[in-house]
CSV table of N, CA and C in Angstrom, one decimal:
chain,number,residue,atom,x,y,z
A,1,MET,N,46.8,57.2,159.7
A,1,MET,CA,46.4,56.2,158.7
A,1,MET,C,47.5,55.1,158.8
A,2,CYS,N,47.0,53.9,159.0
A,2,CYS,CA,47.9,52.8,159.1
A,2,CYS,C,48.3,52.3,157.7
A,3,SER,N,49.4,51.5,157.6
A,3,SER,CA,49.8,51.1,156.3
A,3,SER,C,48.8,50.3,155.6
A,4,GLY,N,47.9,49.5,156.3
A,4,GLY,CA,46.8,48.9,155.7
A,4,GLY,C,45.9,49.8,155.0
A,5,SER,N,45.6,51.0,155.7
A,5,SER,CA,44.8,52.0,155.1
A,5,SER,C,45.4,52.6,153.8
A,6,ARG,N,46.7,52.8,153.8
A,6,ARG,CA,47.4,53.3,152.6
A,6,ARG,C,47.3,52.3,151.5
A,7,SER,N,47.5,51.0,151.8
A,7,SER,CA,47.3,50.0,150.8
A,7,SER,C,45.9,50.0,150.2
A,8,ARG,N,44.9,50.1,151.1
A,8,ARG,CA,43.5,50.1,150.6
A,8,ARG,C,43.2,51.3,149.8
A,9,SER,N,43.8,52.4,150.2
A,9,SER,CA,43.6,53.7,149.4
A,9,SER,C,44.2,53.5,148.0
A,10,ALA,N,45.4,53.0,148.0
A,10,ALA,CA,46.0,52.8,146.7
A,10,ALA,C,45.2,51.9,145.8
A,11,ALA,N,44.7,50.8,146.4
A,11,ALA,CA,43.9,49.8,145.7
A,11,ALA,C,42.6,50.5,145.2
A,12,SER,N,42.0,51.3,146.0
A,12,SER,CA,40.8,52.1,145.5
A,12,SER,C,41.1,52.9,144.3
A,13,ALA,N,42.2,53.7,144.4
A,13,ALA,CA,42.5,54.6,143.3
A,13,ALA,C,42.8,53.8,142.1
A,14,SER,N,43.5,52.6,142.2
A,14,SER,CA,43.9,51.8,141.1
A,14,SER,C,42.7,51.2,140.4
A,15,ARG,N,41.6,51.0,141.1
A,15,ARG,CA,40.4,50.4,140.4
A,15,ARG,C,39.8,51.4,139.5
A,16,GLN,N,40.2,52.6,139.5
A,16,GLN,CA,39.6,53.6,138.6
A,16,GLN,C,40.2,53.5,137.2
A,17,PRO,N,39.4,53.7,136.1
A,17,PRO,CA,40.0,53.5,134.8
A,17,PRO,C,41.2,54.4,134.6
A,18,GLY,N,42.2,53.9,134.0
A,18,GLY,CA,43.4,54.6,133.7
A,18,GLY,C,44.4,54.9,134.8
A,19,ARG,N,44.1,54.3,136.0
A,19,ARG,CA,44.9,54.5,137.2
A,19,ARG,C,45.6,53.3,137.6
A,20,ALA,N,46.9,53.2,137.6
A,20,ALA,CA,47.6,52.1,138.2
A,20,ALA,C,48.4,52.6,139.4
A,21,VAL,N,47.9,52.4,140.6
A,21,VAL,CA,48.5,52.9,141.8
A,21,VAL,C,48.8,51.7,142.7
A,22,ARG,N,49.9,51.8,143.3
A,22,ARG,CA,50.2,50.8,144.4
A,22,ARG,C,51.0,51.4,145.5
A,23,TYR,N,50.8,50.9,146.7
A,23,TYR,CA,51.5,51.4,147.9
A,23,TYR,C,52.8,50.7,148.1
A,24,VAL,N,53.8,51.4,148.2
A,24,VAL,CA,55.2,50.8,148.4
A,24,VAL,C,55.7,51.5,149.7
A,25,PRO,N,55.8,50.7,150.8
A,25,PRO,CA,56.3,51.2,152.1
A,25,PRO,C,57.7,51.7,151.9
A,26,VAL,N,58.0,52.8,152.5
A,26,VAL,CA,59.4,53.3,152.5
A,26,VAL,C,59.7,53.7,153.9
A,27,SER,N,60.9,53.4,154.4
A,27,SER,CA,61.3,53.8,155.8
A,27,SER,C,61.5,55.3,155.8
A,28,ALA,N,61.5,55.9,157.0
A,28,ALA,CA,61.7,57.3,157.1
A,28,ALA,C,63.1,57.7,156.6
A,29,GLU,N,64.1,56.8,157.0
A,29,GLU,CA,65.4,57.1,156.5
A,29,GLU,C,65.6,57.0,155.0
A,30,GLY,N,64.9,56.0,154.4
A,30,GLY,CA,64.9,55.9,152.9
A,30,GLY,C,64.3,57.1,152.3
A,31,TYR,N,63.2,57.6,152.9
A,31,TYR,CA,62.5,58.8,152.4
A,31,TYR,C,63.4,60.0,152.4
A,32,GLY,N,64.1,60.2,153.6
A,32,GLY,CA,65.0,61.3,153.7
A,32,GLY,C,66.1,61.3,152.7
A,33,ALA,N,66.7,60.1,152.6
A,33,ALA,CA,67.8,59.9,151.6
A,33,ALA,C,67.4,60.1,150.2
A,34,ALA,N,66.1,59.7,149.8
A,34,ALA,CA,65.6,60.0,148.5
A,34,ALA,C,65.4,61.5,148.2
A,35,LEU,N,65.0,62.2,149.2
A,35,LEU,CA,64.8,63.6,149.1
A,35,LEU,C,66.1,64.3,148.7
A,36,VAL,N,67.2,63.9,149.4
A,36,VAL,CA,68.5,64.4,149.2
A,36,VAL,C,69.1,64.0,147.8
A,37,ARG,N,69.0,62.7,147.6
A,37,ARG,CA,69.6,62.1,146.4
A,37,ARG,C,68.8,62.5,145.1
A,38,ASP,N,67.5,62.4,145.1
A,38,ASP,CA,66.7,62.6,143.9
A,38,ASP,C,66.2,64.0,143.7
A,39,HIS,N,66.1,64.8,144.8
A,39,HIS,CA,65.5,66.1,144.7
A,39,HIS,C,66.5,67.2,145.1
A,40,GLY,N,67.7,66.9,145.5
A,40,GLY,CA,68.7,67.9,145.8
A,40,GLY,C,68.5,68.7,147.0
A,41,LEU,N,67.7,68.1,148.0
A,41,LEU,CA,67.6,68.8,149.3
A,41,LEU,C,68.9,68.7,150.0
A,42,PRO,N,69.1,69.7,150.9
A,42,PRO,CA,70.3,69.6,151.7
A,42,PRO,C,70.2,68.5,152.7
A,43,ASP,N,71.3,67.9,153.1
A,43,ASP,CA,71.3,66.7,154.0
A,43,ASP,C,70.5,67.0,155.3
A,44,GLU,N,70.7,68.2,155.8
A,44,GLU,CA,70.0,68.6,157.1
A,44,GLU,C,68.5,68.6,156.9
A,45,LEU,N,68.0,69.1,155.8
A,45,LEU,CA,66.6,69.2,155.5
A,45,LEU,C,66.0,67.8,155.3
A,46,GLY,N,66.7,66.9,154.6
A,46,GLY,CA,66.3,65.6,154.4
A,46,GLY,C,66.1,64.8,155.7
A,47,ALA,N,67.1,65.0,156.6
A,47,ALA,CA,67.1,64.4,157.9
A,47,ALA,C,65.9,64.9,158.7
A,48,PHE,N,65.7,66.2,158.7
A,48,PHE,CA,64.6,66.8,159.4
A,48,PHE,C,63.3,66.3,159.0
A,49,LEU,N,63.0,66.2,157.6
A,49,LEU,CA,61.8,65.8,157.1
A,49,LEU,C,61.6,64.3,157.4
A,50,ALA,N,62.6,63.5,157.3
A,50,ALA,CA,62.5,62.1,157.7
A,50,ALA,C,62.1,61.9,159.1
A,51,GLU,N,62.7,62.7,160.0
A,51,GLU,CA,62.3,62.6,161.4
A,51,GLU,C,60.9,63.1,161.7
A,52,LEU,N,60.5,64.2,161.0
A,52,LEU,CA,59.2,64.7,161.1
A,52,LEU,C,58.1,63.7,160.7
A,53,PHE,N,58.3,63.0,159.5
A,53,PHE,CA,57.4,62.0,159.0
A,53,PHE,C,57.4,60.8,159.9
A,54,ALA,N,58.5,60.4,160.4
A,54,ALA,CA,58.6,59.2,161.3
A,54,ALA,C,57.7,59.5,162.5
A,55,THR,N,57.8,60.7,163.1
A,55,THR,CA,57.1,61.1,164.3
A,55,THR,C,55.6,61.1,163.9
A,56,LEU,N,55.2,61.7,162.8
A,56,LEU,CA,53.8,61.8,162.4
A,56,LEU,C,53.2,60.5,162.2
A,57,LEU,N,54.0,59.5,161.7
A,57,LEU,CA,53.4,58.2,161.3
A,57,LEU,C,53.7,57.1,162.3
A,58,ASP,N,54.1,57.5,163.5
A,58,ASP,CA,54.5,56.4,164.5
A,58,ASP,C,53.4,55.8,165.3
A,59,GLY,N,52.2,56.2,165.0
A,59,GLY,CA,51.0,55.6,165.6
A,59,GLY,C,50.3,56.5,166.6
A,60,ARG,N,51.0,57.6,167.0
A,60,ARG,CA,50.4,58.5,168.0
A,60,ARG,C,49.2,59.2,167.5
A,61,ASN,N,49.1,59.3,166.1
A,61,ASN,CA,47.9,60.0,165.5
A,61,ASN,C,46.9,59.0,165.0
A,62,ALA,N,47.0,57.8,165.3
A,62,ALA,CA,46.1,56.7,164.8
A,62,ALA,C,44.8,56.6,165.6
A,63,ARG,N,44.1,57.6,165.7
A,63,ARG,CA,42.8,57.5,166.4
A,63,ARG,C,41.8,58.3,165.6
A,64,LEU,N,40.5,57.9,165.7
A,64,LEU,CA,39.5,58.6,165.0
A,64,LEU,C,39.1,59.9,165.8
A,65,THR,N,38.8,60.9,165.1
A,65,THR,CA,38.3,62.2,165.7
A,65,THR,C,37.1,62.7,165.0
A,66,ASP,N,36.5,63.7,165.4
A,66,ASP,CA,35.4,64.4,164.7
A,66,ASP,C,35.9,65.6,164.0
A,67,ASP,N,37.2,65.7,163.7
A,67,ASP,CA,37.8,66.9,163.1
A,67,ASP,C,37.2,67.2,161.8
A,68,VAL,N,36.9,66.3,160.9
A,68,VAL,CA,36.3,66.6,159.6
A,68,VAL,C,35.0,67.2,159.8
A,69,ARG,N,34.1,66.7,160.6
A,69,ARG,CA,32.8,67.2,160.9
A,69,ARG,C,32.9,68.6,161.5
A,70,ARG,N,33.8,68.8,162.4
A,70,ARG,CA,34.0,70.2,163.1
A,70,ARG,C,34.5,71.2,162.1
A,71,VAL,N,35.5,70.8,161.3
A,71,VAL,CA,36.1,71.8,160.4
A,71,VAL,C,35.3,72.0,159.1
A,72,LEU,N,34.8,71.0,158.5
A,72,LEU,CA,34.1,71.1,157.2
A,72,LEU,C,32.6,71.1,157.4
A,73,GLY,N,32.1,70.8,158.6
A,73,GLY,CA,30.7,70.8,158.8
A,73,GLY,C,29.9,69.7,158.1
A,74,ARG,N,30.6,68.6,157.8
A,74,ARG,CA,30.0,67.4,157.2
A,74,ARG,C,30.7,66.2,157.7
A,75,ALA,N,30.0,65.0,157.5
A,75,ALA,CA,30.6,63.8,157.8
A,75,ALA,C,31.8,63.5,156.9
A,76,PRO,N,32.8,62.7,157.4
A,76,PRO,CA,33.9,62.3,156.5
A,76,PRO,C,33.4,61.3,155.5
A,77,GLY,N,34.1,61.3,154.4
A,77,GLY,CA,33.7,60.4,153.3
A,77,GLY,C,34.6,59.3,153.1
A,78,ASP,N,34.2,58.3,152.4
A,78,ASP,CA,35.0,57.1,152.1
A,78,ASP,C,36.0,57.4,150.9
A,79,PHE,N,37.2,57.0,151.1
A,79,PHE,CA,38.2,57.3,150.0
A,79,PHE,C,37.8,56.7,148.7
A,80,ALA,N,37.2,55.5,148.7
A,80,ALA,CA,36.8,54.8,147.5
A,80,ALA,C,35.8,55.7,146.7
A,81,ASP,N,34.9,56.3,147.4
A,81,ASP,CA,33.9,57.2,146.8
A,81,ASP,C,34.6,58.4,146.2
A,82,TYR,N,35.6,59.0,146.9
A,82,TYR,CA,36.4,60.1,146.4
A,82,TYR,C,37.1,59.7,145.1
A,83,ALA,N,37.7,58.5,145.2
A,83,ALA,CA,38.5,58.1,144.0
A,83,ALA,C,37.6,57.9,142.8
A,84,ARG,N,36.4,57.4,143.0
A,84,ARG,CA,35.5,57.3,141.8
A,84,ARG,C,35.1,58.6,141.3
A,85,ARG,N,34.7,59.6,142.2
A,85,ARG,CA,34.4,60.9,141.7
A,85,ARG,C,35.5,61.6,141.0
A,86,ALA,N,36.7,61.5,141.6
A,86,ALA,CA,37.9,62.2,141.0
A,86,ALA,C,38.1,61.6,139.6
A,87,ALA,N,38.1,60.3,139.4
A,87,ALA,CA,38.3,59.7,138.1
A,87,ALA,C,37.2,60.1,137.1
A,88,ARG,N,36.0,60.1,137.5
A,88,ARG,CA,34.9,60.6,136.6
A,88,ARG,C,35.1,62.0,136.2
A,89,SER,N,35.6,62.8,137.1
A,89,SER,CA,35.7,64.3,136.8
A,89,SER,C,36.9,64.6,135.9
A,90,GLY,N,37.8,63.6,135.8
A,90,GLY,CA,39.0,63.8,135.0
A,90,GLY,C,40.1,64.4,135.8
A,91,ALA,N,40.0,64.5,137.1
A,91,ALA,CA,41.0,65.1,138.0
A,91,ALA,C,42.4,64.4,137.8
A,92,TRP,N,42.4,63.2,137.5
A,92,TRP,CA,43.7,62.5,137.3
A,92,TRP,C,44.1,62.3,135.9
A,93,ALA,N,43.4,62.9,135.0
A,93,ALA,CA,43.8,62.8,133.6
A,93,ALA,C,45.1,63.4,133.3
A,94,GLY,N,46.0,62.7,132.7
A,94,GLY,CA,47.4,63.3,132.5
A,94,GLY,C,47.4,64.5,131.7
């Protein structure tokens, strides 16, 4: 998912009643540091997770596949539709 997709997903979720969601990009290094600083993870684990997510999000996985259809037996759905259904069902109610 590219950062534009993350921004659009946050905007879709934010359009639902009672949801204020925005996408804030964070570097892998910043993410790892926050895990250590804010959540008490050991330095080595924070560094490992930062590297892992940097690798996962470096673009090598940015291609469409038929994985959803093969695994779930149905076509993939639109995130905006999911966000509307989740909001209606109360899934995000505090």
